[in-house]
């Protein structure tokens, strides 16, 4: 048996395994003995079929099965300890001809990551303290959401909601057959309804209004028939309302305001942490040139395809082009792969990162609250799925990396509005 190596890139290797029949003969002999005791053919008692007949009838299948076992054994015994492959190994070719075996497969090796000076990595972080004004606005939205809409005989105002039929018109103002939407809802309070507000304010049920939107050749023409004008009756700040919208945690209006403020602050704090993680990952990937093995990248891209499949109920659409999709997602997959190896290096560098039982309990408690399950139920679920348990431990380790990074990188804190402008500016680049 011989293994030769061809360097494709710094992190991609092509390995060729060659072997002769004598390397495999002992394995073949054991297999033939095993199957001789199992195979039954007409005219022969079990275990009494002549070996020559077994080899003639079943030799190819038996030997290929043993070859696959042999290749797997060599891979685990000789390749893994020597190269520590990452990603899913790709078998390029396997031939068994003239008593000679040749197997070619590609492997990926862990790239070398030399960490930059983390104190020079610059990251913006949103910091926001919820104001009483924001709390009042959120309570107002909740009162509106819990209220009801009532049909009225009056004219539409900026606070009205309309139920309308809409039909497209051609350039001469004639209705276009087949292009009619009935019982459409137009909320004149929304920013996106400004053009409708201008044309429909002051109109009543039964009025018909021809409208134009856009400019020049891009102008759309349509006829709006108002069927209903509605006004909002907001809910009242009652004990029932307070209890329902605080999950029973508040009884008075002041307690409800405190509850809303607490929930909003949790939301902003969590959003800030999520955005920080995205920012620091982006900054670290930009700062480090990391070679990602092709087989590892392919594994990431395959996971994206699987996600698409799950989102579609387990089956991809017939017109889904996997090759095109992977190419479109390649840059994202590459950056995800780069972050994976940077994160691994950071975990090795931060020597005090360790997972304690209380870390697992805390993580499970947070996840349980998110999915509406009990911590005990989630613990049992993880216990029954070892792969998920390892993913959990990996998530905890990575979270600890982010906690350490907050002390290592240079953070500029921005208020909500400045951070929004920063994001808008970045998205235009």
XYZ file of C-alpha atoms in Angstrom:
429
model
C 0.000 0.000 0.000
C 1.269 3.463 -0.919
C -0.082 7.012 -0.417
C 1.178 9.862 -2.578
C 0.279 13.521 -2.065
C -0.210 16.319 -4.560
C -0.411 19.875 -3.206
C -3.252 21.687 -4.953
C -3.179 24.792 -2.740
C -1.884 25.614 0.705
C -4.937 23.931 2.193
C -6.120 21.557 -0.541
C -4.431 18.216 -1.208
C -5.037 15.368 -3.613
C -4.128 11.986 -2.141
C -3.665 8.874 -4.248
C -3.858 5.510 -2.508
C -2.501 2.526 -4.426
C -2.510 -1.120 -3.375
C -2.095 -4.555 -4.947
C -4.111 -7.693 -4.451
C -1.568 -9.040 -1.961
C -2.259 -6.014 0.253
C -5.943 -6.940 0.271
C -5.823 -10.731 0.018
C -6.058 -11.430 3.734
C -9.104 -9.174 3.947
C -10.663 -10.905 0.937
C -10.030 -14.364 2.421
C -11.751 -13.449 5.674
C -14.721 -12.050 3.745
C -15.072 -15.157 1.594
C -15.019 -17.365 4.700
C -17.741 -15.260 6.290
C -19.987 -15.312 3.228
C -19.372 -19.030 2.602
C -21.222 -19.754 5.840
C -24.126 -17.489 4.829
C -24.690 -18.118 1.144
C -27.252 -20.739 0.139
C -27.688 -21.887 -3.466
C -30.035 -24.504 -4.936
C -28.488 -27.985 -4.661
C -26.152 -27.063 -1.807
C -26.634 -27.072 1.930
C -25.924 -23.751 3.730
C -22.194 -23.323 4.156
C -21.379 -26.022 1.569
C -21.339 -23.911 -1.605
C -17.924 -24.411 -3.283
C -15.604 -21.412 -2.840
C -14.965 -21.293 -6.589
C -18.671 -20.861 -7.268
C -18.931 -18.161 -4.593
C -16.054 -16.227 -6.155
C -17.540 -16.580 -9.622
C -21.066 -15.539 -8.621
C -20.390 -13.000 -5.891
C -16.666 -12.232 -5.991
C -16.959 -8.756 -7.536
C -19.528 -7.532 -4.994
C -17.667 -9.058 -2.033
C -14.303 -7.646 -3.056
C -15.671 -4.148 -3.721
C -17.337 -4.157 -0.314
C -14.024 -5.114 1.313
C -12.130 -2.547 -0.766
C -14.403 0.195 0.566
C -13.801 -1.007 4.111
C -10.058 -1.145 3.445
C -9.978 2.413 2.066
C -11.934 3.686 5.076
C -9.560 1.878 7.443
C -6.458 3.300 5.715
C -8.000 6.762 5.741
C -8.698 6.655 9.487
C -5.382 4.970 10.373
C -2.927 6.797 8.096
C -4.527 9.910 6.587
C -6.412 11.393 9.551
C -3.478 11.346 12.022
C -1.098 12.721 9.383
C -3.220 15.492 7.825
C -6.145 16.082 10.229
C -8.599 16.740 7.351
C -11.314 19.394 7.653
C -14.570 19.391 5.741
C -16.046 16.457 3.888
C -13.434 14.438 2.000
C -14.241 14.138 -1.717
C -13.522 10.848 -3.472
C -12.501 11.789 -6.998
C -12.012 8.318 -8.471
C -11.589 4.654 -7.525
C -10.470 1.856 -9.837
C -9.853 -1.846 -9.220
C -8.342 -3.324 -12.366
C -5.763 -6.014 -13.024
C -5.509 -6.695 -9.296
C -4.422 -3.085 -8.648
C -6.361 -0.541 -6.599
C -6.125 3.197 -7.120
C -8.176 5.661 -5.085
C -7.922 9.433 -5.543
C -9.541 11.795 -3.087
C -9.306 15.453 -2.141
C -8.925 16.600 1.426
C -8.771 19.970 3.093
C -6.252 20.827 5.773
C -6.581 23.378 8.546
C -5.157 26.731 7.442
C -2.561 28.580 9.448
C -4.106 31.669 11.074
C -1.800 34.320 12.462
C -3.890 36.675 14.552
C -3.453 40.405 14.064
C -3.153 42.799 16.975
C -6.752 42.707 18.212
C -6.439 46.101 19.887
C -6.175 47.640 16.406
C -9.416 46.076 15.177
C -12.056 48.835 15.138
C -15.730 48.023 15.645
C -18.798 50.213 16.075
C -21.410 49.196 18.633
C -24.918 50.538 19.060
C -25.789 51.681 22.578
C -29.340 52.758 23.341
C -31.236 53.456 26.550
C -34.995 53.283 26.058
C -36.705 56.616 26.775
C -40.073 57.271 28.399
C -41.220 58.751 25.077
C -40.454 55.478 23.294
C -42.366 53.583 25.977
C -45.395 55.846 25.474
C -45.215 55.305 21.708
C -45.041 51.537 22.130
C -48.018 51.550 24.515
C -49.937 53.665 22.010
C -49.180 51.126 19.266
C -50.338 48.315 21.554
C -53.602 50.143 22.313
C -54.160 50.557 18.579
C -53.245 46.943 17.832
C -55.705 45.681 20.468
C -58.421 48.019 19.228
C -60.939 47.512 16.425
C -61.875 49.226 13.156
C -65.428 50.511 12.718
C -67.200 51.349 9.449
C -68.235 55.037 9.283
C -70.395 57.117 6.949
C -68.076 60.120 7.032
C -65.214 61.184 4.813
C -61.744 59.640 4.862
C -59.126 61.375 7.000
C -55.388 60.848 7.476
C -56.287 58.369 10.254
C -58.727 56.282 8.189
C -58.443 52.813 6.755
C -60.141 52.137 3.419
C -61.490 48.974 1.822
C -61.313 49.453 -1.940
C -61.488 47.756 -5.327
C -58.660 48.676 -7.700
C -58.573 48.157 -11.472
C -55.714 49.077 -13.800
C -56.329 51.580 -16.603
C -54.659 51.857 -19.989
C -53.123 55.104 -21.232
C -56.521 56.198 -22.541
C -58.169 55.669 -19.163
C -59.999 52.466 -20.063
C -60.146 49.504 -17.614
C -57.753 46.630 -18.375
C -59.500 43.257 -18.382
C -58.228 40.813 -15.774
C -56.260 43.393 -13.787
C -58.574 44.038 -10.858
C -57.915 43.590 -7.128
C -60.970 43.547 -4.887
C -61.246 44.332 -1.172
C -57.779 45.823 -0.928
C -56.888 47.517 2.396
C -55.286 50.964 2.387
C -54.194 52.332 5.771
C -53.827 56.072 5.189
C -51.739 56.402 8.373
C -48.813 54.520 6.868
C -45.890 56.266 5.209
C -46.269 54.098 2.124
C -49.797 55.418 1.570
C -48.869 59.090 1.118
C -49.889 59.168 -2.553
C -53.220 57.524 -1.713
C -53.785 59.977 1.135
C -53.361 62.883 -1.266
C -55.983 61.500 -3.679
C -58.426 59.794 -1.308
C -58.574 62.103 1.704
C -62.051 63.605 1.955
C -63.637 60.829 -0.133
C -66.530 58.652 1.071
C -67.797 55.133 0.512
C -69.104 54.842 -3.057
C -66.702 57.424 -4.515
C -64.637 56.445 -7.552
C -61.228 58.045 -8.043
C -58.860 57.712 -11.017
C -55.223 57.923 -9.944
C -51.750 58.069 -11.469
C -48.554 57.031 -9.756
C -45.011 57.395 -11.066
C -43.575 59.598 -13.785
C -43.237 59.521 -17.556
C -43.235 56.058 -19.135
C -43.178 54.501 -15.658
C -46.555 55.998 -14.773
C -49.251 53.594 -13.538
C -52.919 54.430 -13.930
C -55.757 52.826 -12.012
C -59.285 53.395 -10.744
C -60.081 53.133 -7.042
C -63.633 52.413 -5.882
C -64.062 53.110 -2.173
C -66.262 50.471 -0.528
C -65.711 51.262 3.151
C -64.234 54.049 5.264
C -63.160 52.884 8.716
C -61.950 54.575 11.888
C -59.937 53.018 14.696
C -61.328 52.563 18.181
C -58.305 52.067 20.417
C -58.401 49.642 23.311
C -58.764 50.995 26.839
C -56.013 50.815 29.458
C -57.916 48.364 31.637
C -56.700 45.733 34.101
C -57.541 43.069 31.530
C -55.530 44.882 28.833
C -52.549 45.321 31.163
C -52.575 41.691 32.284
C -52.929 40.330 28.737
C -50.120 42.456 27.286
C -47.693 41.870 30.152
C -48.225 38.109 30.431
C -49.708 38.731 33.851
C -46.586 40.469 35.191
C -48.157 43.916 35.640
C -51.345 45.047 37.354
C -51.204 48.846 37.314
C -50.437 51.343 34.556
C -47.103 52.262 36.153
C -46.134 48.589 36.422
C -47.146 48.136 32.779
C -44.909 51.026 31.699
C -42.001 49.504 33.633
C -42.687 46.123 32.038
C -42.766 47.582 28.522
C -39.585 49.543 29.167
C -37.835 46.422 30.439
C -38.906 44.382 27.406
C -37.842 47.111 24.996
C -34.461 47.443 26.697
C -33.928 43.692 26.466
C -34.724 43.888 22.773
C -32.250 46.723 22.149
C -29.554 45.078 24.256
C -29.945 41.792 22.373
C -30.020 43.591 19.031
C -26.880 45.493 20.013
C -25.106 42.236 20.874
C -26.189 40.586 17.628
C -25.063 43.575 15.572
C -21.754 43.708 17.451
C -21.123 40.050 16.654
C -21.777 40.698 12.980
C -19.523 43.753 13.003
C -16.621 42.080 14.795
C -16.828 38.996 12.549
C -16.771 41.233 9.479
C -13.843 43.255 10.821
C -11.785 40.184 11.730
C -12.444 38.451 8.403
C -11.429 41.630 6.572
C -8.241 41.861 8.651
C -7.083 38.271 8.069
C -6.350 36.464 4.844
C -7.454 32.895 5.523
C -7.363 30.129 2.919
C -10.497 27.982 3.081
C -10.218 24.376 1.823
C -12.443 23.753 -1.170
C -14.073 20.696 0.421
C -14.876 22.742 3.532
C -16.401 25.514 1.408
C -18.460 22.929 -0.474
C -19.739 21.630 2.864
C -20.873 25.146 3.829
C -22.573 25.645 0.447
C -24.333 22.302 0.778
C -25.676 23.451 4.147
C -27.162 26.521 2.425
C -28.903 24.261 -0.102
C -30.246 22.132 2.745
C -31.572 25.253 4.472
C -33.385 26.207 1.273
C -34.850 22.723 1.121
C -36.121 22.921 4.705
C -37.634 26.346 4.064
C -39.504 24.870 1.098
C -40.986 22.081 3.193
C -38.307 19.508 2.448
C -38.319 19.682 -1.363
C -36.594 22.175 -3.637
C -38.606 23.749 -6.493
C -38.199 22.085 -9.895
C -36.593 25.228 -11.340
C -34.038 25.475 -8.515
C -30.538 25.558 -10.056
C -28.182 24.302 -7.367
C -25.037 25.170 -9.344
C -26.115 28.766 -9.904
C -27.296 29.115 -6.308
C -23.979 27.875 -4.921
C -22.078 30.277 -7.137
C -24.233 33.159 -5.906
C -23.605 32.118 -2.293
C -19.911 31.372 -2.713
C -18.633 34.686 -1.303
C -20.841 34.395 1.760
C -19.747 30.775 2.246
C -16.110 31.756 1.900
C -16.406 34.408 4.604
C -18.257 31.979 6.875
C -15.432 29.486 6.403
C -12.812 32.143 7.125
C -14.598 33.119 10.327
C -14.787 29.476 11.398
C -11.003 29.101 11.343
C -10.425 32.535 12.893
C -12.841 31.612 15.683
C -11.016 28.319 16.248
C -7.729 30.213 16.552
C -9.264 32.670 18.997
C -10.559 29.806 21.136
C -7.050 28.374 21.244
C -5.581 31.799 22.072
C -8.006 32.685 24.864
C -6.748 29.987 27.210
C -9.269 30.739 29.961
C -12.225 29.744 27.777
C -13.842 26.662 29.255
C -17.383 25.368 29.383
C -18.837 24.873 32.853
C -22.102 23.092 33.724
C -23.673 26.412 34.630
C -22.851 27.738 31.149
C -24.866 24.919 29.600
C -27.734 25.486 32.053
C -27.834 29.205 31.255
C -27.718 28.607 27.489
C -30.519 26.038 27.682
C -32.651 28.351 29.834
C -32.363 31.143 27.261
C -33.151 28.782 24.386
C -36.082 27.261 26.281
C -37.595 30.711 26.866
C -37.154 31.533 23.184
C -39.012 28.415 22.004
C -41.602 28.267 24.775
C -40.299 25.005 26.254
C -39.103 24.093 29.727
C -35.347 23.769 30.421
C -35.861 20.095 31.365
C -37.573 19.394 28.039
C -34.714 21.024 26.119
C -32.076 19.163 28.169
C -33.749 15.869 27.333
C -33.907 16.849 23.660
C -30.179 17.634 23.560
C -29.370 14.434 25.483
C -31.121 12.417 22.769
C -29.245 14.209 19.963
C -25.452 14.072 20.538
C -24.714 16.102 17.396
C -26.921 18.942 18.638
C -25.229 18.766 22.030
C -21.857 19.330 20.380
C -23.350 22.242 18.418
C -24.579 23.664 21.731
C -21.090 23.451 23.236
C -19.645 25.055 20.114
C -22.157 27.926 20.373
C -21.240 28.475 24.020
C -17.523 28.544 23.189
C -18.106 31.056 20.400
C -20.245 33.240 22.678
C -17.368 33.278 25.150
C -15.072 34.362 22.318
C -17.319 37.359 21.634
C -17.311 38.281 25.329
C -13.505 38.251 25.302
C -13.388 40.244 22.076
C -15.364 43.059 23.689
C -12.346 43.563 25.956
C -9.789 43.137 23.171
C -10.972 45.140 20.147
C -11.376 48.913 19.939
C -15.087 49.709 20.276
C -16.710 53.003 19.339
C -20.146 53.343 20.903
C -22.796 55.019 18.755
C -26.321 55.997 19.685
C -29.217 54.477 17.763
C -29.485 57.230 15.141
C -25.742 57.473 14.464
C -25.517 53.703 14.190
C -28.397 53.672 11.706
C -26.596 56.248 9.539
C -23.381 54.234 9.807
C -25.189 51.126 8.566
C -26.816 53.032 5.718
C -23.475 54.438 4.625
C -21.857 51.009 4.765
C -24.637 49.414 2.711
C -24.053 51.897 -0.114
C -20.397 50.947 -0.530
